[in-house]
XYZ file of C-alpha atoms in Angstrom:
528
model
C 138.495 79.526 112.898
C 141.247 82.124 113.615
C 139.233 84.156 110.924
C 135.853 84.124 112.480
C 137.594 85.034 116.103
C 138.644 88.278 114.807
C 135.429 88.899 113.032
C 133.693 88.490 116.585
C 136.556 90.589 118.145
C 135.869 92.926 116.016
C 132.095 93.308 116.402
C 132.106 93.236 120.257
C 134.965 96.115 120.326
C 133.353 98.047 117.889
C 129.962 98.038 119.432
C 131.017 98.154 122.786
C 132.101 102.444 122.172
C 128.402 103.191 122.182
C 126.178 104.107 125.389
C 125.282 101.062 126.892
C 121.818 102.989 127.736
C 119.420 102.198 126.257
C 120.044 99.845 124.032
C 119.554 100.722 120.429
C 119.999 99.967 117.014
C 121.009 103.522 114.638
C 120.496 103.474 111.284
C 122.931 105.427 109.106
C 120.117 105.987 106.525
C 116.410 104.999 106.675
C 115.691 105.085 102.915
C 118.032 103.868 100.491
C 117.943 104.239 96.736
C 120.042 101.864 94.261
C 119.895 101.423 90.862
C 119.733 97.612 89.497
C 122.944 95.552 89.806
C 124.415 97.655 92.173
C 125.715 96.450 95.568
C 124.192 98.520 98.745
C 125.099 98.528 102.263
C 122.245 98.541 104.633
C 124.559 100.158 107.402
C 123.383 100.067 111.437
C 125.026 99.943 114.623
C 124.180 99.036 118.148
C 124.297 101.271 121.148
C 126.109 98.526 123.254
C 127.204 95.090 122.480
C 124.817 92.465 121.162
C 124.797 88.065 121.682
C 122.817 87.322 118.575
C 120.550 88.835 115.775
C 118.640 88.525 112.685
C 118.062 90.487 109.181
C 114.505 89.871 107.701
C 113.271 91.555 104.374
C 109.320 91.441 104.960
C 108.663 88.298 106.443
C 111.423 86.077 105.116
C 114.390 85.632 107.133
C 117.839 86.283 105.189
C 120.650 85.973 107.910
C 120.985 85.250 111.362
C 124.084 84.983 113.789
C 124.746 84.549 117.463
C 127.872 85.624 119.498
C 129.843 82.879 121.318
C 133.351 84.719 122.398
C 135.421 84.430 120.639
C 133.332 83.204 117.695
C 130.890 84.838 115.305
C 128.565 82.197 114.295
C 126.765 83.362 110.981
C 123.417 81.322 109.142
C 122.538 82.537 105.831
C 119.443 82.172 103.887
C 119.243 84.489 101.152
C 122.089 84.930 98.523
C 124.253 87.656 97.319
C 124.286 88.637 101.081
C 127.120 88.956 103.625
C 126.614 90.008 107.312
C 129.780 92.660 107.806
C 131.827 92.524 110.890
C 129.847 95.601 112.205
C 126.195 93.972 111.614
C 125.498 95.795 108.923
C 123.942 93.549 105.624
C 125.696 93.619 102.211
C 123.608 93.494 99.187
C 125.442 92.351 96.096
C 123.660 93.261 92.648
C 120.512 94.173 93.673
C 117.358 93.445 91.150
C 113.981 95.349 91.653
C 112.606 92.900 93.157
C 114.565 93.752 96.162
C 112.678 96.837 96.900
C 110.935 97.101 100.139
C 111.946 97.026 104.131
C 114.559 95.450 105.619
C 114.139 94.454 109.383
C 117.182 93.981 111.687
C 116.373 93.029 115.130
C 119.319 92.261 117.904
C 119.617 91.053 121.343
C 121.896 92.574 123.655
C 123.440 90.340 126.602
C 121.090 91.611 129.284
C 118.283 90.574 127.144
C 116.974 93.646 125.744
C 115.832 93.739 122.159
C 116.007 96.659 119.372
C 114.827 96.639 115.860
C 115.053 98.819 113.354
C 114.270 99.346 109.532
C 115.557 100.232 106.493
C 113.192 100.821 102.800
C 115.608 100.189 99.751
C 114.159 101.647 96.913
C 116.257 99.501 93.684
C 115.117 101.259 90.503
C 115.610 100.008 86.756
C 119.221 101.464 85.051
C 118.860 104.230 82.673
C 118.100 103.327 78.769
C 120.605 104.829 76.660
C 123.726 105.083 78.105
C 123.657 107.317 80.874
C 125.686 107.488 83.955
C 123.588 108.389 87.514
C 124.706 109.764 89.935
C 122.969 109.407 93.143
C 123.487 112.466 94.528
C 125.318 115.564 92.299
C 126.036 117.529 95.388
C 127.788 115.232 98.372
C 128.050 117.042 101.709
C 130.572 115.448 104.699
C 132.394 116.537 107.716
C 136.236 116.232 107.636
C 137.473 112.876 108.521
C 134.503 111.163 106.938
C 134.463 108.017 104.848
C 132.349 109.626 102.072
C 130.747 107.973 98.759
C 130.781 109.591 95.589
C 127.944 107.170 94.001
C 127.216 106.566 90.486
C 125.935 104.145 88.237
C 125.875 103.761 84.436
C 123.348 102.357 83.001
C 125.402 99.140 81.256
C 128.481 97.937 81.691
C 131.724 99.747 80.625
C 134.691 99.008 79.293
C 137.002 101.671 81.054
C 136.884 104.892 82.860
C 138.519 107.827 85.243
C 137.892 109.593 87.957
C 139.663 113.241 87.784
C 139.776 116.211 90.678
C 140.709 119.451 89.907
C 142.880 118.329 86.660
C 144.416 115.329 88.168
C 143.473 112.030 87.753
C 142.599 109.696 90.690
C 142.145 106.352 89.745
C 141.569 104.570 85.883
C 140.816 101.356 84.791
C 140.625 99.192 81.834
C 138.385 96.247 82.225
C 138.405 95.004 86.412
C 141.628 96.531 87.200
C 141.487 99.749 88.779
C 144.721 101.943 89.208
C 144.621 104.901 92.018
C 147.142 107.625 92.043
C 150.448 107.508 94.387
C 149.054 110.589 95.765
C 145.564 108.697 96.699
C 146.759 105.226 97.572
C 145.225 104.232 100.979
C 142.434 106.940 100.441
C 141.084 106.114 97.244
C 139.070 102.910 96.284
C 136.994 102.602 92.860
C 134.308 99.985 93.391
C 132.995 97.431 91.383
C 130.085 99.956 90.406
C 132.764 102.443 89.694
C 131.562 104.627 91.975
C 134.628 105.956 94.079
C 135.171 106.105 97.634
C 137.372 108.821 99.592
C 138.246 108.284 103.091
C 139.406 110.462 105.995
C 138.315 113.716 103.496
C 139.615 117.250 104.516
C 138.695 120.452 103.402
C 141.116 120.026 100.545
C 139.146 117.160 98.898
C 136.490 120.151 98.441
C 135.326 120.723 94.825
C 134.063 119.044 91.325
C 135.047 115.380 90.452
C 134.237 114.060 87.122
C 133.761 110.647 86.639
C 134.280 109.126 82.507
C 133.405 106.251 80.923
C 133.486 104.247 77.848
C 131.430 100.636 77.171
C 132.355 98.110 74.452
C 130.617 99.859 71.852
C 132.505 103.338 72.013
C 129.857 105.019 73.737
C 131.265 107.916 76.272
C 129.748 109.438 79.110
C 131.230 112.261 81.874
C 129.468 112.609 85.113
C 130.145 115.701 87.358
C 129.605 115.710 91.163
C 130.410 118.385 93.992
C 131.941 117.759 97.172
C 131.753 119.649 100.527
C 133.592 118.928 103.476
C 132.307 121.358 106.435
C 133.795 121.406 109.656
C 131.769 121.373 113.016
C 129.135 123.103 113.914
C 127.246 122.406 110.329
C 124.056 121.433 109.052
C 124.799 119.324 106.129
C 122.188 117.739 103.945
C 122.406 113.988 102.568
C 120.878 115.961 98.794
C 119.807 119.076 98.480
C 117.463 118.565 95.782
C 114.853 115.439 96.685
C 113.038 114.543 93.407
C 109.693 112.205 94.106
C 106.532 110.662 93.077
C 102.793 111.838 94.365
C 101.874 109.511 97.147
C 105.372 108.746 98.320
C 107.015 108.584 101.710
C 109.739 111.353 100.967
C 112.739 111.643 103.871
C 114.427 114.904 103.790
C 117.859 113.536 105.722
C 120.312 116.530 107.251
C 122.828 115.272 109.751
C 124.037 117.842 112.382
C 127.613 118.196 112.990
C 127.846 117.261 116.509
C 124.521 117.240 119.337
C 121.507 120.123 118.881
C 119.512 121.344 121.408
C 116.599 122.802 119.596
C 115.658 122.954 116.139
C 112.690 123.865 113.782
C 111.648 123.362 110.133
C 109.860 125.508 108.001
C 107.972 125.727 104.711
C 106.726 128.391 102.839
C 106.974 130.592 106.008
C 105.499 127.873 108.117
C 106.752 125.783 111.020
C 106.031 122.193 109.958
C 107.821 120.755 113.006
C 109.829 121.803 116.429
C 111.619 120.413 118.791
C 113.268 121.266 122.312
C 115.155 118.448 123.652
C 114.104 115.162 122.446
C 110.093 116.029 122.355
C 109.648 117.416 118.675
C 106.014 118.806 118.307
C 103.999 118.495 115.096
C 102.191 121.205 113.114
C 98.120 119.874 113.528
C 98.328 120.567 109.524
C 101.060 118.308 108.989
C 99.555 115.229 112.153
C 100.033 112.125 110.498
C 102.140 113.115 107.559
C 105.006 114.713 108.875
C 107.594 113.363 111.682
C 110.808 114.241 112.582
C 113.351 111.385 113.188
C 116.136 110.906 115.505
C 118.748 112.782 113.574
C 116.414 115.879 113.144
C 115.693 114.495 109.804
C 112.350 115.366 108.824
C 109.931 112.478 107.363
C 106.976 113.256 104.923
C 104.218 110.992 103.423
C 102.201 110.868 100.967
C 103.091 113.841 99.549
C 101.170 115.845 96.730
C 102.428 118.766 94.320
C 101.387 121.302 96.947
C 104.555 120.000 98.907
C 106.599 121.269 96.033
C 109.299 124.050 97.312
C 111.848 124.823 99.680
C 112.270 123.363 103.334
C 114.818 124.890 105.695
C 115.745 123.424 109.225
C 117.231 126.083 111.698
C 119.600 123.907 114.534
C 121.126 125.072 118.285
C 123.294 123.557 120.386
C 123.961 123.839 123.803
C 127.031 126.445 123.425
C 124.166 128.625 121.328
C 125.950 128.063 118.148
C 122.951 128.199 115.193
C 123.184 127.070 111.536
C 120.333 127.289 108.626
C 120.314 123.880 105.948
C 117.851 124.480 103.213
C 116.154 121.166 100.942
C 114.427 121.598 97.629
C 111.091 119.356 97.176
C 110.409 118.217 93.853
C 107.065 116.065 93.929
C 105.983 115.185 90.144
C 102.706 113.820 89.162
C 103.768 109.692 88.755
C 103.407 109.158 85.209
C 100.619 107.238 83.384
C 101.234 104.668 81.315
C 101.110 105.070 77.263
C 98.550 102.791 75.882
C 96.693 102.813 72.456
C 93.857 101.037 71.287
C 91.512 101.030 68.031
C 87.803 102.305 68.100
C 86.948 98.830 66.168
C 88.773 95.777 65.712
C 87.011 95.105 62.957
C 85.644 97.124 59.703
C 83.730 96.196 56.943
C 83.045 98.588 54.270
C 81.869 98.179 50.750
C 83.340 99.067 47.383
C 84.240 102.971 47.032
C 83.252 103.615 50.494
C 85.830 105.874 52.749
C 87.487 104.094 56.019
C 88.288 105.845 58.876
C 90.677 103.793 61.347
C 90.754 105.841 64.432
C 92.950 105.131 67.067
C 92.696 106.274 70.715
C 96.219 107.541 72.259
C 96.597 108.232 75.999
C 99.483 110.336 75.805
C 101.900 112.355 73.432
C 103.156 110.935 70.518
C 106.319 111.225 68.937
C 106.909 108.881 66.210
C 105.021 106.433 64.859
C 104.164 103.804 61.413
C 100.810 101.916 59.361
C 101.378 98.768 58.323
C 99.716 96.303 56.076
C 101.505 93.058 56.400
C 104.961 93.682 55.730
C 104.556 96.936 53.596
C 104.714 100.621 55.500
C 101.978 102.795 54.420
C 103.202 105.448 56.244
C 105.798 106.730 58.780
C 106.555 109.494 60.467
C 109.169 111.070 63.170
C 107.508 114.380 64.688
C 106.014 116.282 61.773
C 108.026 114.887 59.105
C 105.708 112.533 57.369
C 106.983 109.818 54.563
C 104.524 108.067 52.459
C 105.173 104.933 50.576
C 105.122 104.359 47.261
C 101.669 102.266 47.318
C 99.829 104.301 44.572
C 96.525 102.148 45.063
C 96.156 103.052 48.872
C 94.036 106.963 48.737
C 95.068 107.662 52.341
C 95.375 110.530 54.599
C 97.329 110.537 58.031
C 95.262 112.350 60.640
C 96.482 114.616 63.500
C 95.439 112.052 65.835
C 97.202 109.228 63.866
C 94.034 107.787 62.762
C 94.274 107.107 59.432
C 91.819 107.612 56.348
C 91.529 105.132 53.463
C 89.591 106.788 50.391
C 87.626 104.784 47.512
C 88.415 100.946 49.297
C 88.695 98.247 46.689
C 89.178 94.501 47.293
C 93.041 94.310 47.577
C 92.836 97.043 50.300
C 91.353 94.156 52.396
C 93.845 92.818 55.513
C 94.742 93.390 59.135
C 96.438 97.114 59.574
C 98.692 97.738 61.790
C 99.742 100.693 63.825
C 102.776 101.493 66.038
C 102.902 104.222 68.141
C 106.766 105.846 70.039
C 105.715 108.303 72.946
C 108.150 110.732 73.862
C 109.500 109.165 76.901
C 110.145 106.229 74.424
C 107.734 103.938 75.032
C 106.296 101.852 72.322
C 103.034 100.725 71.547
C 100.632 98.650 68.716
C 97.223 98.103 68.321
C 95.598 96.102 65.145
C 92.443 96.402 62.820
C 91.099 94.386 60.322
C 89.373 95.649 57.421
C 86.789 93.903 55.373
C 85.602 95.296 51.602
C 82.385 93.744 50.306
C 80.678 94.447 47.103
C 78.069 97.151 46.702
C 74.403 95.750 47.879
C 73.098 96.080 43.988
C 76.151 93.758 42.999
C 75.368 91.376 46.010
C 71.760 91.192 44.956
C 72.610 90.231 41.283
C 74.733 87.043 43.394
C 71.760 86.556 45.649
C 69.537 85.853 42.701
C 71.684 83.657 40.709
C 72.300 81.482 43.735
C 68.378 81.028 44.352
C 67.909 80.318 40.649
C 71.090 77.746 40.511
C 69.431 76.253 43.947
C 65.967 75.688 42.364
C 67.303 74.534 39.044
C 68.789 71.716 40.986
C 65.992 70.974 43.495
C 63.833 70.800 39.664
C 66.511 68.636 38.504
C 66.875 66.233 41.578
C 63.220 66.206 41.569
C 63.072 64.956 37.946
C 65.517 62.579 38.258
C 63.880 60.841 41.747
C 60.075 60.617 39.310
C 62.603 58.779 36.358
C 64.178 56.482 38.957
C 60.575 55.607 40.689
C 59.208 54.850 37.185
C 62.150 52.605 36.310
C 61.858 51.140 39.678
C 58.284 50.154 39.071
C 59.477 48.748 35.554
C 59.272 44.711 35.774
C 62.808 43.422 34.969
C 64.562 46.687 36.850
C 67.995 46.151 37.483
C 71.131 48.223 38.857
C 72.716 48.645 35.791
C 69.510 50.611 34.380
C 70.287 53.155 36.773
C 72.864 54.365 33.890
C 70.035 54.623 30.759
C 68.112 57.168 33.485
C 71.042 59.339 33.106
C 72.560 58.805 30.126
C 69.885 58.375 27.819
C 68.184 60.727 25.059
C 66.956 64.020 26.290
C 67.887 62.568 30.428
C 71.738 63.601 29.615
C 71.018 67.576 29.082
C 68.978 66.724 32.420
C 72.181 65.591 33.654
C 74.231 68.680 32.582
C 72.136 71.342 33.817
C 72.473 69.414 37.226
C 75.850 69.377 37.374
C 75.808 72.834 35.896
C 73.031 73.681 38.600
C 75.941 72.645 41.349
C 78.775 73.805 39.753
C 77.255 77.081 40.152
C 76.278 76.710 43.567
C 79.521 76.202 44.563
C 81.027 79.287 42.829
C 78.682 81.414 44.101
C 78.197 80.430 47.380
C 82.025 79.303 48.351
C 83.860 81.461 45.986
C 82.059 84.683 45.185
C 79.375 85.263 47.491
C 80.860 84.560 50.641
C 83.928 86.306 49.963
C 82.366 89.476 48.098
C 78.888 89.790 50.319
C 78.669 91.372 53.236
C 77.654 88.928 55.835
C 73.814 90.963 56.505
C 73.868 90.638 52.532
C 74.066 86.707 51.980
C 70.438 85.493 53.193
C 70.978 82.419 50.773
C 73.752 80.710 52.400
C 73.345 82.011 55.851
C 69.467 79.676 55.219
C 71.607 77.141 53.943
C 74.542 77.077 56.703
C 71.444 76.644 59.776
C-alpha cells in the first residue's frame, strides 16, 4: 500500500509541471524500432495531471489504471508489460508480433481527453553474430538521460563498454560492474545497451561496446556521441535507412522553442512553418507533414526520395541553426524462390535430359542430388563433381543441369538446392523417368499379344474338353483331373501356364516398368 502511494505521488507531481492548457499527451518518439527480445519504452507525458487512462495496441486493451489520491490503481491485461510511474508502458522482450500502434488515451480531472500514438517497428535479430546498434551517431543536449542502444543478435556471455581508453562498465554473465568514476551515471541494461545520465560535453566522443557469446564468437560495436548545448538542432539519426512504401519520420528535436522553420530537399521547400501553422508543398499534400516537434513525417516513400533533407530553425531571440538528414529508401527485397520447368520427365534410352530450373534471384551456392549421393556442388564458380562415373552431366550457367546418354539406373527423383547471396535457401524436386527405345517396346508389345492369345487358345481348348466330358454319361468331379493331365492335354496344360507366366513378366515386370506409358497399348486395354 505504502508502495503504490508513492507511485501515485509520484505521477501527479510529475505531471502536474506541465501547462495545464490544453491538455495533452507528448510523445517522446512517434516511431520506435526494436530488435526481437529487446525491452522498449513507449515513453509519453501529460500536459497536466490525469484521474485515469488506458494503453491499447490496435484494438485490444493491455493496461488500464485510475487515480484515487493517494493510490495508483493499475489493471493489466497483456504480459511482459508494466505501466511506469510516469504513464509511460514498458515492453519486456518484444517478439515481431508486437509490431504495430500503440494507443494511449488519458483523462484529465476536468474531464478532457487526449490520445496519442506510438508505431513500434520489432524486427528479427541479425543471423550471424552481429551486434546493432540502433543508431551509430547519438545526438543530446547536456543534462540529458541519453541511450546508447544496441543489440546483438544472440545472447552473450560477457562484454565492455570503453570511452576514450577507459573502461565503463564489464560483465560476466548477469552481473554488470560500472567504474568508480561512473557509478550513479552509468547503467548497462539487460540488452547491454548502456545508459548515461546527466551527460556533459565531456561525455562527447566514440564508445565501443565488446562482446563475447558461449561459443567464442567476438564482436566490437562503435557509436558516436554529441552533447550540444542550447540553441541546437540535433537529429534523433542522421542517416534514416527504409523500405519503398514506408511511413519514414525524419525526428530533429530543437534545443529550446522555434519560431519559424523550413525544410528543404534537393533545393526545394517541402514544408514551412511560422508559428504553429506549418504549410505544405502542393507536391508533397498528403505525403508529407510536419509534427509538433518540427519533425518532418513522410509516407510512402519511393527511391526518388533518396538524398539529403535539411531543416533551417529560428527562435524568437533570432538565433538560427541548419540540421541536415540523409534518406536512404531501398527497393524492399523480393523473395528468392526456385522452381523446376517439369516435375516430371520421361525420356528414353540414350536420350539427353535437360532439368532446367527457374531462379528469381542471384545465386551463390548451390548442390544436385540423387537420393543421398551429390552429383554436384558448387560455392561461386568453384564447381566439384562427384565421383559418379555413370552420370554424363553438365552444370549449366543457370544451374539447370544436363544429363547425357540416360540409362535405367539414372532413373529417381533429383534434387536441387539453391543459397542466394543474402543467404537464403531454397529446393525444388524432379523426377526422371527412362523407358526403353519404342523399337524395344514394340518387340514387348508383341510378345504380350501373342502370350495373351496363346492363353485365350488355351482356355478356349480346355472349356470344349470340359463340355465334352461334361456331356460324357458317368461324368464325375474327379475326371476333371484326366482333362488336364492326360496324354497330349498336359503340354496343353504347360503352354497355359507358360502362356501366364509370361503375361505376368511382361506386363508386371518388364513392360510396365521399361515402356513408356503412350507405348503400352496392351495393358493400358487390359487395366480399363
Amino acid at each position: 500500500m505504502e508502495r503504490s502511494r508513492l507511485t501515485a505521488f509520484a505521477v501527479c507531481f510529475l505531471i502536474s509541471s506541465g501547462q495545464p492548457h490544453p491538455f495533452t499527451v507528448l510523445v517522446n518518439q512517434n516511431v520506435i524500432n526494436a530488435t526481437a527480445g529487446d525491452s522498449v519504452v513507449l515513453s509519453v507525458r501529460p500536459s497536466s495531471p490525469v484521474s485515469s487512462g488506458f494503453w491499447k495496441f490496435g484494438t485490444a486493451s493491455i493496461v488500464a489504471w485510475t487515480v484515487e489520491p493517494p493510490d495508483l490503481n493499475i489493471a493489466y491485461t497483456k504480459r511482459n508489460v508494466e505501466l511506469l510511474f510516469n504513464t509511460s508502458l514498458l515492453l519486456r522482450s518484444v517478439a515481431l508480433s508486437d509490431s504495430g500502434d500503440y494507443w494511449v488515451t488519458m483523462d484529465s480531472p476536468a474531464g478532457k481527453v487526449a490520445t496519442a500514438k506510438i508505431t513500434l517497428n520489432v524486427f528479427p535479430k541479425p543471423d550471424p553474430f552481429t551486434i546493432y546498434a540502433k543508431c551509430n551517431e547519438v545526438n543530446s543536449t547536456t543534462g540529458d538521460t541519453v541511450l546508447l542502444s544496441v543489440a546483438p543478435s544472440e545472447e552473450v556471455k560477457n562484454g565492455k563498454w570503453i570511452f576514450g581508453g577507459n573502461v565503463i562498465a564489464h560483465w560476466m554473465g548477469a552481473f554488470p560492474e560500472v567504474n568508480a568514476d561512473y557509478i550513479g551515471r552509468a547503467v548497462v541494461l539487460t540488452n547491454a545497451s548502456l545508459q548515461l545520465k546527466s551527460v556533459s560535453a565531456s561525455d562527447t566522443g566514440e564508445y565501443s561496446v565488446t562482446m563475447s557469446t558461449a561459443s567464442g564468437n567476438t564482436r566490437t560495436a562503435k557509436l558516436h556521441l554529441n552533447v550540444l548545448n542550447p540553441f541546437t538542432i540535433y537529429a534523433k539519426c542522421n542517416e534514416v535507412n527504409s523500405t519503398t512504401g514506408d511511413t519514414v519520420l525524419l525526428s530533429v528535436v530543437p534545443s529550446e522553442e522555434v519560431k519559424n522553420g523550413t525544410w528543404t530537399f534537393g533545393g526545394n521547400v517541402v514544408a514551412h512553418w511560422m508559428g504553429a501553422s506549418p504549410e505544405v508543398n502542393p507536391d508533397y499534400r498528403g505525403r508529407a507533414a510536419v509534427l509538433t516537434n518540427a519533425s518532418l513525417q513522410l509516407k510512402s516513400v519511393s527511391v526518388s526520395d533518396t538524398g539529403e533533407y535539411s531543416v533551417t530553425m529560428s527562435t524568437a531571440s533570432g538565433d538560427t541553426r541548419t540540421a541536415k538528414l540523409y534518406l536512404n529508401v531501398f527497393i524492399e527485397p523480393q523473395p528468392f524462390t526456385i522452381s523446376m520447368a517439369l516435375s516430371e520427365i520421361n525420356a528414353e534410352i540414350g536420350a539427353s535430359v535437360l532439368m532446367s530450373v527457374i531462379v528469381s534471384g542471384e545465386v551463390k551456392n548451390g548442390s544436385w542430388a540423387i537420393g543421398s549421393r551429390i552429383l554436384f556442388k558448387w560455392e561461386g564458380t568453384i564447381q566439384n563433381i562427384t565421383d559418379f562415373t555413370r552420370y554424363y552431366k553438365e552444370l549449366l550457367p543457370n544451374a539447370s543441369l544436363l544429363l547425357k546418354s540416360v540409362q535405367f539406373y539414372n532413373r529417381g527423383r533429383y534434387k536441387v538446392t539453391l543459397e542466394s547471396s543474402s543467404g537464403v535457401t531454397a529446393t525444388a524436386n524432379v523426377t526422371l523417368n527412362v523407358y526403353s527405345t519404342h523399337r524395344m517396346c514394340t518387340m514387348y508389345n508383341t510378345t504380350l499379344t501373342l502370350s495373351v492369345l496363346l492363353a485365350l487358345i488355351c482356355i478356349f481348348a480346355f472349356a470344349i474338353l470340359i463340355l465334352k466330358k461334361h456331356q460324357t454319361v458317368g461324368y464325375e468331379t474327379n475326371d476333371l483331373l484326366t482333362v488336364l493331365c492326360k496324354g497330349y492335354r498336359v503340354c496343353l496344360s504347360f503352354v497355359t501356364v507358360l502362356a501366364f507366366n509370361l503375361i505376368l513378366i511382361f506386363a508386371i515386370v518388364i513392360h510396365k516398368n521399361v515402356c513408356a506409358p503412350g507405348q503400352r497399348p496392351v495393358i493400358n486395354f487390359l487395366a480399363k
